[in-house]
Amino acid sequence: MHNKKLSAALFSLLLGATAAQAQNPLDFGSDIKTADPSGHVWQDGKMYLYTSHDEECQEDFWMKNWHVFSSDDLVNWEDHGAVLSVDDLSWADNYAWAPDAAYKNGKYYLVFPAGNGHKDRVNPEKSTKWMGIGVAVSDSPTGPFKDAIGGPLWREPYANDPALFVDDDGKAYLYFHGTGFDYYVVEMADDMRSIKGDFQKMDMGGYEPKMEGPWVFKRGDKYYFTMPENNRALSYYMSDSPVGPWEYQGVFMDEENQSNNHHSIVEYKGQWILFYHRWLKSPVSSCEKRQRYSTAEYLHFNEDGTIRKVERTEQGVADFAERVKSNIARKD
Ligand code: FUB
């Protein structure tokens, strides 16, 4: 524990900041490269962050495992390690991309994209890359997770970036990015091991840009469908139902450096938090290029429920504990 804390402190110093000054990227106690952070608060009152994991200086999103981190103040994080790897799957050997998680029926579920083959960027017709969505289950939020099906939920359409939303009535909905199937939703069966019924195309009010990484949450009686529009800027829709019809509301975080973004939004101890990733230069890496790190900001709402524009900051949620303690009135 002492060593872990020491390495976290050293890493903060290398980043040129103390926890009091800056909390972005999130301090996981090492220079681990994480992306696609999916935040959830479970029964024990802690925040859990399920992430994908970039290999050092990765080139083409060949990714092998998923990590879980937990915290109760969003500043001090515990890395629970790789909770599932493509080595544990019989049906995929690569592309451990953006995961999500849910709690239902007393179990924790990790939904994850994985696949095989190669993408040929020069001769796309020679590409063999395929991706599908799997489900893994555990008795603990920190795993280890076990493949619950032994295969993907479906093979066609090609799909990745799953997001699970469990509504107040216990129904679980799966949103995803799928070739020819963006803006579709499907209900999960009660045992969370298969889908129930057909994919349903949602009414997005006529605006359907290219997207990946959808996220759905509920605030009051409004549902929010958020996503990286064109894989870059975070934008959102609102609805009275988890399956639409949706009304487009605009961008709440601009794109940065023409790079992909992927996010989640969750309320914790009275504050709304946006987790996302940034492409930053590592102070200790062997390569010069930007790599992905998980980051966080506060998210604020207007009176009418619309989301205020969010800027990327170095401070992030460094003052989270003080905010909660002094019960700073939210501006939403
Ligand atoms: O991390 C791999 C892929 O990059 C994710 O699945 C996408 O959303 C993008 O973040």
Coordinates of C-alpha atoms and ligand atoms in Angstrom, one line a residue:
M1 CA 0.0 0.0 0.0
H2 CA 2.8 2.3 1.0
N3 CA 4.6 1.7 -2.4
K4 CA 1.4 2.2 -4.3
K5 CA 0.8 5.6 -2.6
L6 CA 4.4 6.5 -3.2
S7 CA 4.3 5.7 -6.9
A8 CA 1.0 7.7 -7.1
A9 CA 2.6 10.7 -5.5
L10 CA 5.7 10.4 -7.8
F11 CA 3.5 10.1 -10.8
S12 CA 1.6 13.3 -9.8
L13 CA 4.9 15.1 -9.4
L14 CA 5.9 13.9 -12.8
L15 CA 2.7 15.3 -14.2
G16 CA 3.8 18.6 -12.6
A17 CA 0.8 18.9 -10.2
T18 CA -0.4 17.9 -6.8
A19 CA -3.8 16.5 -6.1
A20 CA -5.0 19.8 -4.7
Q21 CA -4.2 21.6 -7.9
A22 CA -5.1 19.1 -10.6
Q23 CA -6.9 15.8 -11.0
N24 CA -6.8 15.3 -14.7
P25 CA -5.8 12.8 -15.8
L26 CA -7.2 10.7 -13.0
D27 CA -4.5 9.4 -10.8
F28 CA -4.5 5.6 -11.0
G29 CA -1.1 5.4 -9.3
S30 CA 0.8 4.6 -12.5
D31 CA 1.2 5.7 -16.1
I32 CA -1.5 3.2 -17.2
K33 CA -3.2 4.3 -20.4
T34 CA -7.0 3.9 -20.1
A35 CA -9.8 5.0 -22.4
D36 CA -13.6 4.8 -22.6
P37 CA -14.3 5.3 -18.9
S38 CA -17.7 4.0 -17.8
G39 CA -18.7 5.2 -14.3
H40 CA -21.1 3.5 -12.0
V41 CA -22.1 3.8 -8.3
W42 CA -23.0 0.5 -6.7
Q43 CA -24.6 -0.5 -3.4
D44 CA -21.5 0.0 -1.4
G45 CA -21.5 3.8 -2.2
K46 CA -18.2 3.8 -4.1
M47 CA -17.7 5.0 -7.7
Y48 CA -16.5 2.3 -10.0
L49 CA -14.8 3.1 -13.3
Y50 CA -14.7 0.4 -16.0
T51 CA -12.2 1.2 -18.7
S52 CA -10.5 -0.2 -21.8
H53 CA -6.7 -0.3 -21.7
D54 CA -4.4 0.9 -24.4
E55 CA -1.1 -0.8 -24.8
E56 CA 2.0 1.4 -24.6
C57 CA 2.3 3.6 -27.7
Q58 CA -0.5 1.6 -29.4
E59 CA -1.0 2.1 -33.1
D60 CA -4.3 0.7 -34.2
F61 CA -6.5 0.0 -31.1
W62 CA -5.3 -3.5 -30.7
M63 CA -6.4 -3.8 -27.1
K64 CA -6.3 -6.9 -24.8
N65 CA -8.1 -6.3 -21.5
W66 CA -10.4 -4.2 -19.3
H67 CA -9.6 -2.6 -16.0
V68 CA -11.7 -1.5 -13.0
F69 CA -10.9 1.3 -10.6
S70 CA -12.8 2.4 -7.5
S71 CA -12.8 5.5 -5.4
D72 CA -15.0 7.3 -2.8
D73 CA -13.6 10.8 -3.4
L74 CA -12.7 10.7 -7.1
V75 CA -9.1 11.7 -6.2
N76 CA -7.7 8.5 -4.6
W77 CA -8.3 5.6 -6.9
E78 CA -7.6 1.9 -6.4
D79 CA -6.7 -0.1 -9.5
H80 CA -8.3 -3.5 -9.3
G81 CA -6.3 -4.7 -12.3
A82 CA -7.5 -6.4 -15.5
V83 CA -10.8 -8.0 -14.6
L84 CA -11.3 -9.6 -18.0
S85 CA -9.0 -10.3 -21.0
V86 CA -9.5 -11.4 -24.5
D87 CA -7.4 -14.4 -23.5
D88 CA -10.4 -15.5 -21.4
L89 CA -12.6 -15.6 -24.5
S90 CA -13.0 -18.5 -26.9
W91 CA -14.5 -16.3 -29.7
A92 CA -12.3 -13.2 -29.9
D93 CA -8.6 -12.4 -29.5
N94 CA -8.4 -8.6 -29.9
Y95 CA -10.2 -5.3 -29.8
A96 CA -11.0 -5.1 -26.1
W97 CA -12.8 -1.8 -26.7
A98 CA -15.2 0.3 -24.7
P99 CA -17.0 -1.6 -21.9
D100 CA -20.0 -0.9 -19.8
A101 CA -21.4 -2.5 -16.6
A102 CA -24.7 -3.0 -14.9
Y103 CA -26.0 -4.5 -11.6
K104 CA -29.1 -6.7 -11.9
N105 CA -30.4 -9.8 -10.1
G106 CA -27.7 -9.6 -7.5
K107 CA -24.9 -9.9 -10.1
Y108 CA -22.5 -7.5 -11.8
Y109 CA -22.5 -7.6 -15.6
L110 CA -19.7 -6.4 -17.8
V111 CA -20.7 -5.8 -21.4
F112 CA -17.8 -5.5 -23.8
P113 CA -16.9 -5.4 -27.5
A114 CA -14.2 -7.8 -28.7
G115 CA -13.3 -9.3 -32.1
N116 CA -10.7 -10.7 -34.4
G117 CA -9.1 -10.3 -37.8
H118 CA -7.4 -7.2 -39.2
K119 CA -8.4 -3.9 -40.6
D120 CA -6.6 -3.2 -43.9
R121 CA -6.5 0.6 -44.2
V122 CA -4.9 0.5 -47.6
N123 CA -7.1 -2.1 -49.2
P124 CA -10.3 -2.0 -47.1
E125 CA -11.8 -4.8 -49.2
K126 CA -9.1 -7.1 -47.7
S127 CA -10.1 -6.3 -44.2
T128 CA -11.1 -9.3 -42.1
K129 CA -11.9 -7.4 -38.9
W130 CA -15.0 -8.4 -37.1
M131 CA -16.4 -7.2 -33.7
G132 CA -19.3 -8.3 -31.5
I133 CA -20.6 -7.7 -28.0
G134 CA -20.1 -10.1 -25.1
V135 CA -21.4 -10.3 -21.6
A136 CA -19.4 -11.3 -18.5
V137 CA -20.7 -11.8 -15.0
S138 CA -19.3 -11.6 -11.5
D139 CA -20.5 -11.6 -7.9
S140 CA -18.2 -8.6 -7.2
P141 CA -18.0 -5.2 -8.9
T142 CA -14.3 -5.7 -9.3
G143 CA -14.5 -9.2 -10.8
P144 CA -13.0 -11.4 -11.9
F145 CA -15.6 -11.5 -14.6
K146 CA -16.4 -14.7 -16.5
D147 CA -17.8 -14.9 -20.0
A148 CA -21.5 -15.6 -19.4
I149 CA -22.4 -16.8 -22.9
G150 CA -19.3 -18.3 -24.5
G151 CA -19.9 -16.2 -27.6
P152 CA -21.1 -12.8 -28.7
L153 CA -24.8 -11.7 -28.2
W154 CA -25.0 -11.7 -32.0
R155 CA -22.7 -12.0 -35.0
E156 CA -24.5 -9.7 -37.4
P157 CA -24.5 -6.7 -37.4
Y158 CA -20.9 -5.9 -36.7
A159 CA -21.1 -4.1 -33.4
N160 CA -19.1 -2.4 -30.6
D161 CA -19.3 0.2 -27.9
P162 CA -22.2 -1.2 -25.9
A163 CA -24.0 0.8 -23.2
L164 CA -26.4 -0.7 -20.8
F165 CA -29.2 1.3 -19.1
V166 CA -31.3 -0.3 -16.4
D167 CA -34.5 1.7 -15.9
D168 CA -36.4 2.1 -12.7
D169 CA -38.7 -0.8 -13.6
G170 CA -35.7 -3.1 -13.9
K171 CA -35.8 -3.4 -17.7
A172 CA -32.3 -3.3 -19.2
Y173 CA -31.7 -1.7 -22.6
L174 CA -28.6 -2.1 -24.7
Y175 CA -27.4 0.7 -27.0
F176 CA -24.4 0.2 -29.3
H177 CA -22.5 1.3 -32.4
G178 CA -23.3 -1.1 -35.2
T179 CA -22.6 -1.0 -38.9
G180 CA -26.0 0.1 -40.4
F181 CA -27.5 -0.2 -36.9
D182 CA -26.5 3.1 -35.1
Y183 CA -29.4 4.5 -33.1
Y184 CA -30.9 1.1 -32.5
V185 CA -31.8 -0.2 -29.1
V186 CA -32.6 -3.8 -27.9
E187 CA -34.0 -5.0 -24.6
M188 CA -31.9 -7.5 -22.7
A189 CA -33.6 -10.7 -21.4
D190 CA -34.0 -10.9 -17.7
D191 CA -31.0 -13.2 -17.2
M192 CA -28.9 -10.6 -19.2
R193 CA -27.4 -13.4 -21.3
S194 CA -29.4 -12.8 -24.5
I195 CA -31.5 -10.1 -26.2
K196 CA -35.3 -10.0 -26.0
G197 CA -37.1 -9.3 -29.2
D198 CA -35.8 -7.4 -32.2
F199 CA -33.5 -4.4 -32.6
Q200 CA -35.7 -1.3 -32.6
K201 CA -34.7 1.7 -34.6
M202 CA -35.1 4.8 -32.5
D203 CA -36.6 8.1 -33.7
M204 CA -33.8 10.6 -33.4
G205 CA -35.8 13.5 -34.7
G206 CA -34.2 13.4 -38.1
Y207 CA -30.6 14.1 -37.0
E208 CA -28.3 11.0 -37.1
P209 CA -24.7 11.8 -37.6
K210 CA -22.0 9.1 -37.5
M211 CA -21.4 8.2 -33.9
E212 CA -19.9 5.6 -31.5
G213 CA -19.9 5.3 -27.8
P214 CA -23.5 6.0 -26.8
W215 CA -24.5 6.5 -23.2
V216 CA -28.0 6.8 -21.6
F217 CA -28.9 8.1 -18.2
K218 CA -32.0 9.4 -16.4
R219 CA -32.3 12.6 -14.4
G220 CA -35.7 13.3 -12.9
D221 CA -38.2 12.1 -15.4
K222 CA -36.0 12.9 -18.5
Y223 CA -33.8 10.4 -20.3
Y224 CA -30.6 11.6 -22.0
F225 CA -28.9 9.9 -25.0
T226 CA -25.3 11.2 -25.2
M227 CA -22.6 10.3 -27.7
P228 CA -19.4 11.4 -29.4
E229 CA -20.9 12.9 -32.6
N230 CA -18.7 11.9 -35.6
N231 CA -16.7 10.1 -32.8
R232 CA -15.4 13.5 -31.6
A233 CA -17.6 16.1 -30.0
L234 CA -19.9 15.0 -27.2
S235 CA -23.5 15.8 -27.9
Y236 CA -26.9 14.8 -26.6
Y237 CA -30.6 14.2 -27.1
M238 CA -33.5 14.2 -24.6
S239 CA -36.6 12.1 -24.3
D240 CA -39.5 11.1 -22.0
S241 CA -38.6 7.4 -22.7
P242 CA -35.5 5.3 -22.9
V243 CA -36.3 4.3 -26.4
G244 CA -37.2 7.7 -27.8
P245 CA -38.4 9.6 -29.7
W246 CA -35.3 11.7 -29.0
E247 CA -34.9 15.4 -29.5
Y248 CA -31.4 16.7 -30.4
Q249 CA -30.0 19.3 -28.1
G250 CA -26.5 20.0 -29.4
V251 CA -22.8 19.7 -28.4
F252 CA -21.8 19.9 -24.7
M253 CA -18.1 19.2 -25.1
D254 CA -16.1 20.3 -28.2
E255 CA -13.8 18.0 -30.0
E256 CA -10.0 18.2 -29.2
N257 CA -7.2 17.7 -31.7
Q258 CA -9.5 15.8 -34.1
S259 CA -9.3 12.8 -31.8
N260 CA -11.9 10.4 -30.6
N261 CA -13.6 10.9 -27.3
H262 CA -15.7 8.4 -25.2
H263 CA -17.6 9.2 -22.0
S264 CA -20.1 8.4 -19.3
I265 CA -22.2 10.5 -17.0
V266 CA -23.2 9.6 -13.5
E267 CA -24.5 11.4 -10.4
Y268 CA -22.3 10.8 -7.3
K269 CA -22.9 12.3 -3.8
G270 CA -25.0 15.1 -5.3
Q271 CA -22.6 16.0 -8.1
W272 CA -23.0 15.1 -11.7
I273 CA -19.7 13.8 -13.1
L274 CA -18.6 13.5 -16.7
F275 CA -15.9 10.9 -17.3
Y276 CA -14.2 11.0 -20.7
H277 CA -10.7 10.4 -22.1
R278 CA -8.1 12.8 -23.4
W279 CA -5.1 12.3 -25.7
L280 CA -2.1 13.6 -23.7
K281 CA 1.6 13.3 -23.8
S282 CA 3.0 11.0 -21.2
P283 CA 5.8 12.4 -19.0
V284 CA 7.4 8.9 -18.8
S285 CA 6.6 7.1 -22.0
S286 CA 9.0 5.8 -24.6
C287 CA 7.0 7.5 -27.4
E288 CA 6.4 11.1 -28.1
K289 CA 2.8 10.8 -29.4
R290 CA -0.3 11.6 -27.4
Q291 CA -1.9 8.6 -25.7
R292 CA -5.3 8.2 -24.0
Y293 CA -6.0 8.9 -20.3
S294 CA -9.2 8.9 -18.3
T295 CA -10.3 12.3 -17.0
A296 CA -13.3 13.8 -15.2
E297 CA -15.3 17.1 -15.0
Y298 CA -18.4 18.4 -13.2
L299 CA -21.5 18.5 -15.4
H300 CA -24.1 21.1 -14.8
F301 CA -27.7 21.4 -16.0
N302 CA -29.9 24.4 -16.8
E303 CA -33.3 24.9 -15.2
D304 CA -35.0 23.3 -18.2
G305 CA -32.8 20.1 -17.9
T306 CA -30.5 21.0 -20.8
I307 CA -26.8 20.4 -20.3
R308 CA -24.3 23.3 -19.9
K309 CA -21.2 23.3 -22.1
V310 CA -18.3 21.6 -20.4
E311 CA -14.6 22.7 -20.8
R312 CA -11.7 20.4 -20.3
T313 CA -9.7 21.4 -17.2
E314 CA -6.6 20.3 -15.4
Q315 CA -8.4 20.7 -12.0
G316 CA -11.1 18.3 -12.9
V317 CA -12.9 17.1 -9.8
A318 CA -9.9 17.6 -7.4
D319 CA -12.2 19.5 -4.9
F320 CA -14.9 16.8 -5.0
A321 CA -14.5 15.9 -1.2
E322 CA -14.7 19.5 -0.2
R323 CA -17.7 20.1 -2.4
V324 CA -19.5 17.2 -0.9
K325 CA -18.5 18.1 2.7
S326 CA -19.5 21.8 2.4
N327 CA -22.5 20.8 0.4
I328 CA -21.8 23.4 -2.2
A329 CA -25.1 24.2 -3.9
R330 CA -25.1 22.8 -7.4
K331 CA -25.6 25.2 -10.2
D332 CA -28.2 22.9 -11.7
Ligands
FUB1 O1 -11.1 2.4 -27.3 C1 -11.4 1.8 -28.6 C2 -12.4 2.6 -29.3 O2 -12.0 4.0 -29.5 C3 -13.7 2.7 -28.6 O3 -14.5 1.6 -28.6 C4 -14.3 3.9 -29.3 O4 -15.4 4.5 -28.6 C5 -13.1 4.9 -29.3 O5 -13.0 5.5 -28.0

